């Protein structure tokens, strides 16, 4: 009896210690993510300010008229340049984390995820603020090449009405899909797969520069649009059935049976992310048809 009591007490103490260590570790990761997010926001707005000033000076020097730092093309060009930097960092780190955690797609952890998630939280939060600020200034072009148009009344309500899907996408990433793997310590591999989706955004942002350079409707524009559509379909749509398949293989079960092991909120979260991707994919497909038809139209026809 004494031995059993001592063994039970020892086991309980060990479990409590392990839980405390785990909570402390997760607390450090969460703090690192939030600190990195705050730092990223500071760097974002500082870079935005400096780059707008530099772009304004360069464009004013190369043209016959002065270009204001708040000119639509300056605003859009800087936002898209910062977006491209974000896609490169996130895609590369996501690839590293995915390979590091491939041996256990649910429980494997990477020390790179907290700071990488912090960069994304800071970027998407800053970009949301920038979208609203640019909208209030009547900037016609914002993040991801979405045209805002000029609303009769520029207010928070009109901003939400014209950009609700993109804003909802950003908010969902900031509050749920990016921080959850860090806070829970699970799903680092799956988070890395989602990070790779930002690789497709590179071609979306690049398209703006191609068109501004006067190459709209050219073969270069068409090739970039094809790369965008393929990368979007692979990293943002096919990734979901692929992750279900990988989870099933890790459990040695058929996909349908393995899917039933997941909580309902996992399926809801996947559907919430997937549906907007399908919507944007359909828009890109229509645009691609027009671009390809124009770029490869026989001469003289």
Tab-separated table of C-alpha atoms in Angstrom, residues 7-240:
chain	number	residue	atom	x	y	z
A	7	UNK	CA	4.325	5.428	-6.911
A	8	UNK	CA	0.999	7.204	-7.513
A	9	UNK	CA	2.267	10.373	-5.855
A	10	UNK	CA	5.464	10.241	-7.881
A	11	UNK	CA	3.537	9.691	-11.146
A	12	UNK	CA	1.117	12.510	-10.348
A	13	UNK	CA	3.964	14.858	-9.499
A	14	UNK	CA	5.715	13.962	-12.768
A	15	UNK	CA	2.567	14.612	-14.794
A	16	UNK	CA	1.950	17.936	-13.053
A	17	UNK	CA	5.564	18.933	-13.704
A	18	UNK	CA	5.289	17.933	-17.370
A	19	UNK	CA	2.051	19.908	-17.725
A	20	UNK	CA	3.629	22.919	-16.037
A	21	UNK	CA	6.674	22.696	-18.319
A	22	UNK	CA	4.395	22.352	-21.348
A	23	UNK	CA	2.295	25.347	-20.298
A	24	UNK	CA	5.442	27.382	-19.716
A	25	UNK	CA	6.777	26.368	-23.136
A	26	UNK	CA	3.497	27.250	-24.866
A	27	UNK	CA	3.414	30.520	-22.945
A	28	UNK	CA	6.885	31.386	-24.226
A	29	UNK	CA	5.857	30.553	-27.785
A	30	UNK	CA	2.716	32.686	-27.531
A	31	UNK	CA	4.704	35.579	-26.085
A	32	UNK	CA	7.282	35.229	-28.859
A	33	UNK	CA	4.528	35.265	-31.495
A	34	UNK	CA	2.856	38.381	-30.049
A	35	UNK	CA	6.168	40.188	-29.599
A	36	UNK	CA	7.184	39.383	-33.169
A	37	UNK	CA	3.760	40.536	-34.403
A	38	UNK	CA	4.156	43.898	-32.657
A	39	UNK	CA	7.667	44.288	-34.035
A	40	UNK	CA	6.502	43.391	-37.539
A	41	UNK	CA	3.754	46.025	-37.368
A	42	UNK	CA	6.283	48.688	-36.360
A	43	UNK	CA	8.651	47.667	-39.181
A	44	UNK	CA	5.756	47.513	-41.678
A	45	UNK	CA	4.554	51.071	-41.065
A	46	UNK	CA	8.106	52.426	-40.874
A	47	UNK	CA	8.988	50.723	-44.170
A	48	UNK	CA	5.710	51.906	-45.694
A	49	UNK	CA	6.499	55.501	-44.798
A	50	UNK	CA	10.118	55.360	-45.978
A	51	UNK	CA	9.313	53.531	-49.211
A	52	UNK	CA	6.515	55.915	-50.115
A	53	UNK	CA	8.876	58.831	-49.680
A	54	UNK	CA	11.543	57.123	-51.793
A	55	UNK	CA	9.086	56.150	-54.549
A	56	UNK	CA	7.674	59.667	-54.615
A	57	UNK	CA	11.154	61.167	-54.981
A	58	UNK	CA	12.207	58.700	-57.723
A	59	UNK	CA	9.010	59.088	-59.750
A	60	UNK	CA	9.089	62.879	-59.388
A	61	UNK	CA	12.707	62.906	-60.602
A	62	UNK	CA	11.966	60.718	-63.641
A	63	UNK	CA	8.766	62.481	-64.678
A	64	UNK	CA	7.905	66.044	-65.547
A	65	UNK	CA	5.409	66.387	-62.691
A	66	UNK	CA	5.722	65.947	-58.948
A	67	UNK	CA	4.329	62.635	-57.696
A	68	UNK	CA	2.842	62.814	-54.194
A	69	UNK	CA	3.742	60.184	-51.613
A	70	UNK	CA	0.004	59.450	-51.304
A	71	UNK	CA	-0.514	58.954	-55.054
A	72	UNK	CA	-2.484	55.749	-55.818
A	73	UNK	CA	0.385	54.107	-57.714
A	74	UNK	CA	2.841	54.872	-54.919
A	75	UNK	CA	0.467	53.469	-52.288
A	76	UNK	CA	-0.224	50.336	-54.322
A	77	UNK	CA	3.388	49.762	-55.341
A	78	UNK	CA	4.691	49.956	-51.788
A	79	UNK	CA	1.900	47.740	-50.406
A	80	UNK	CA	2.566	45.096	-53.046
A	81	UNK	CA	6.324	45.224	-52.539
A	82	UNK	CA	5.861	44.597	-48.817
A	83	UNK	CA	3.398	41.833	-49.709
A	84	UNK	CA	5.965	40.139	-51.964
A	85	UNK	CA	8.564	40.234	-49.182
A	86	UNK	CA	6.025	38.611	-46.858
A	87	UNK	CA	5.218	35.843	-49.347
A	88	UNK	CA	8.902	35.011	-49.848
A	89	UNK	CA	9.660	34.826	-46.108
A	90	UNK	CA	6.510	32.863	-45.276
A	91	UNK	CA	6.792	30.385	-48.151
A	92	UNK	CA	10.447	29.599	-47.475
A	93	UNK	CA	9.916	29.197	-43.719
A	94	UNK	CA	6.747	27.164	-44.275
A	95	UNK	CA	8.715	24.766	-46.468
A	96	UNK	CA	11.396	24.408	-43.771
A	97	UNK	CA	8.829	23.784	-41.021
A	98	UNK	CA	6.917	21.272	-43.163
A	99	UNK	CA	10.038	19.175	-43.780
A	100	UNK	CA	11.014	19.444	-40.109
A	101	UNK	CA	7.618	18.183	-38.881
A	102	UNK	CA	6.792	15.663	-41.602
A	103	UNK	CA	7.377	12.676	-39.300
A	104	UNK	CA	4.293	13.535	-37.188
A	105	UNK	CA	1.813	15.892	-38.842
A	106	UNK	CA	-0.169	16.483	-35.639
A	107	UNK	CA	2.247	16.546	-32.696
A	108	UNK	CA	5.612	17.481	-34.238
A	109	UNK	CA	6.717	21.003	-33.285
A	110	UNK	CA	9.091	23.543	-34.758
A	111	UNK	CA	10.793	26.427	-32.976
A	112	UNK	CA	10.448	28.448	-36.199
A	113	UNK	CA	6.640	28.565	-36.115
A	114	UNK	CA	6.102	31.158	-33.320
A	115	UNK	CA	8.208	33.903	-34.889
A	116	UNK	CA	7.007	33.088	-38.397
A	117	UNK	CA	3.384	33.210	-37.185
A	118	UNK	CA	4.160	36.504	-35.456
A	119	UNK	CA	5.400	37.967	-38.728
A	120	UNK	CA	2.171	36.927	-40.448
A	121	UNK	CA	-0.087	38.230	-37.672
A	122	UNK	CA	1.748	41.552	-37.718
A	123	UNK	CA	1.682	41.736	-41.508
A	124	UNK	CA	-2.013	40.914	-41.963
A	125	UNK	CA	-3.047	43.247	-39.115
A	126	UNK	CA	-0.979	46.082	-40.598
A	127	UNK	CA	-2.272	45.353	-44.082
A	128	UNK	CA	-5.880	45.481	-42.865
A	129	UNK	CA	-5.261	48.896	-41.323
A	130	UNK	CA	-3.549	50.022	-44.531
A	131	UNK	CA	-6.488	48.825	-46.640
A	132	UNK	CA	-8.904	50.902	-44.567
A	133	UNK	CA	-6.623	53.941	-44.540
A	134	UNK	CA	-6.119	53.796	-48.299
A	135	UNK	CA	-9.852	53.351	-48.835
A	136	UNK	CA	-10.580	56.455	-46.788
A	137	UNK	CA	-8.064	58.327	-48.962
A	138	UNK	CA	-9.832	57.060	-52.097
A	139	UNK	CA	-6.842	55.008	-53.260
A	140	UNK	CA	-8.221	52.994	-56.201
A	141	UNK	CA	-5.924	49.985	-55.809
A	142	UNK	CA	-5.211	48.045	-52.614
A	143	UNK	CA	-3.857	44.704	-51.434
A	144	UNK	CA	-3.925	41.776	-53.841
A	145	UNK	CA	-4.944	43.885	-56.819
A	146	UNK	CA	-8.536	44.318	-55.607
A	147	UNK	CA	-10.050	47.534	-56.904
A	148	UNK	CA	-11.838	49.484	-54.177
A	149	UNK	CA	-13.736	51.940	-56.325
A	150	UNK	CA	-14.860	55.312	-55.001
A	151	UNK	CA	-17.714	54.946	-52.534
A	152	UNK	CA	-20.290	57.780	-52.241
A	153	UNK	CA	-19.559	57.963	-48.514
A	154	UNK	CA	-16.252	56.785	-47.200
A	155	UNK	CA	-17.009	55.191	-43.865
A	156	UNK	CA	-16.258	52.029	-41.964
A	157	UNK	CA	-19.628	50.637	-43.087
A	158	UNK	CA	-18.953	51.295	-46.775
A	159	UNK	CA	-15.443	49.860	-46.415
A	160	UNK	CA	-16.877	46.665	-44.917
A	161	UNK	CA	-19.529	46.453	-47.633
A	162	UNK	CA	-16.988	46.598	-50.451
A	163	UNK	CA	-14.193	44.583	-48.818
A	164	UNK	CA	-15.923	42.295	-46.333
A	165	UNK	CA	-14.588	39.033	-47.782
A	166	UNK	CA	-10.958	40.137	-47.814
A	167	UNK	CA	-11.238	41.696	-44.347
A	168	UNK	CA	-12.918	38.559	-42.985
A	169	UNK	CA	-10.106	36.498	-44.509
A	170	UNK	CA	-7.493	38.646	-42.747
A	171	UNK	CA	-9.317	38.647	-39.402
A	172	UNK	CA	-9.807	34.860	-39.469
A	173	UNK	CA	-6.094	34.356	-40.128
A	174	UNK	CA	-5.049	36.779	-37.377
A	175	UNK	CA	-7.388	35.496	-34.672
A	176	UNK	CA	-7.741	31.774	-35.410
A	177	UNK	CA	-5.791	29.997	-38.122
A	178	UNK	CA	-2.332	31.473	-37.490
A	179	UNK	CA	-2.200	31.604	-33.656
A	180	UNK	CA	-4.024	28.337	-32.799
A	181	UNK	CA	-1.104	25.975	-33.670
A	182	UNK	CA	1.241	28.158	-31.619
A	183	UNK	CA	-1.075	28.384	-28.598
A	184	UNK	CA	-1.988	24.681	-28.595
A	185	UNK	CA	1.384	23.292	-29.686
A	186	UNK	CA	-0.316	21.035	-32.230
A	187	UNK	CA	-0.548	21.056	-36.004
A	188	UNK	CA	2.733	22.789	-36.822
A	189	UNK	CA	3.016	20.703	-39.999
A	190	UNK	CA	-0.498	21.658	-41.093
A	191	UNK	CA	0.208	25.323	-40.336
A	192	UNK	CA	3.305	25.093	-42.539
A	193	UNK	CA	1.192	23.721	-45.396
A	194	UNK	CA	-1.098	26.725	-45.080
A	195	UNK	CA	1.925	29.059	-45.058
A	196	UNK	CA	2.991	27.675	-48.424
A	197	UNK	CA	-0.266	29.057	-49.825
A	198	UNK	CA	1.276	32.519	-49.665
A	199	UNK	CA	3.582	31.438	-52.482
A	200	UNK	CA	0.680	31.878	-54.911
A	201	UNK	CA	0.212	35.467	-53.722
A	202	UNK	CA	3.624	36.261	-55.212
A	203	UNK	CA	2.226	35.910	-58.754
A	204	UNK	CA	-0.909	37.861	-57.816
A	205	UNK	CA	1.151	40.819	-56.631
A	206	UNK	CA	3.626	40.490	-59.507
A	207	UNK	CA	0.775	40.895	-61.978
A	208	UNK	CA	0.258	44.495	-60.869
A	209	UNK	CA	3.883	45.378	-61.685
A	210	UNK	CA	3.670	43.589	-65.056
A	211	UNK	CA	0.577	45.533	-66.020
A	212	UNK	CA	1.943	48.860	-64.751
A	213	UNK	CA	5.051	48.287	-66.889
A	214	UNK	CA	2.785	48.248	-69.948
A	215	UNK	CA	2.899	44.482	-70.490
A	216	UNK	CA	-0.772	43.813	-69.868
A	217	UNK	CA	-2.131	41.241	-72.302
A	218	UNK	CA	1.349	40.071	-73.342
A	219	UNK	CA	2.694	36.521	-73.218
A	220	UNK	CA	4.543	37.435	-69.997
A	221	UNK	CA	1.239	38.492	-68.439
A	222	UNK	CA	-0.382	35.274	-69.635
A	223	UNK	CA	2.424	33.077	-68.264
A	224	UNK	CA	2.233	34.841	-64.911
A	225	UNK	CA	-1.549	34.336	-64.856
A	226	UNK	CA	-1.120	30.623	-65.606
A	227	UNK	CA	1.462	30.323	-62.808
A	228	UNK	CA	-0.941	32.125	-60.480
A	229	UNK	CA	-3.848	29.822	-61.299
A	230	UNK	CA	-1.784	26.625	-60.975
A	231	UNK	CA	-0.098	27.666	-57.725
A	232	UNK	CA	-3.418	28.874	-56.294
A	233	UNK	CA	-5.137	25.603	-57.115
A	234	UNK	CA	-2.297	23.507	-55.706
A	235	UNK	CA	-1.470	25.425	-52.514
A	236	UNK	CA	-4.911	26.794	-51.586
A	237	UNK	CA	-7.424	24.202	-52.825
A	238	UNK	CA	-5.751	20.824	-53.316
A	239	UNK	CA	-3.966	21.290	-49.983
A	240	UNK	CA	-7.150	20.492	-48.041
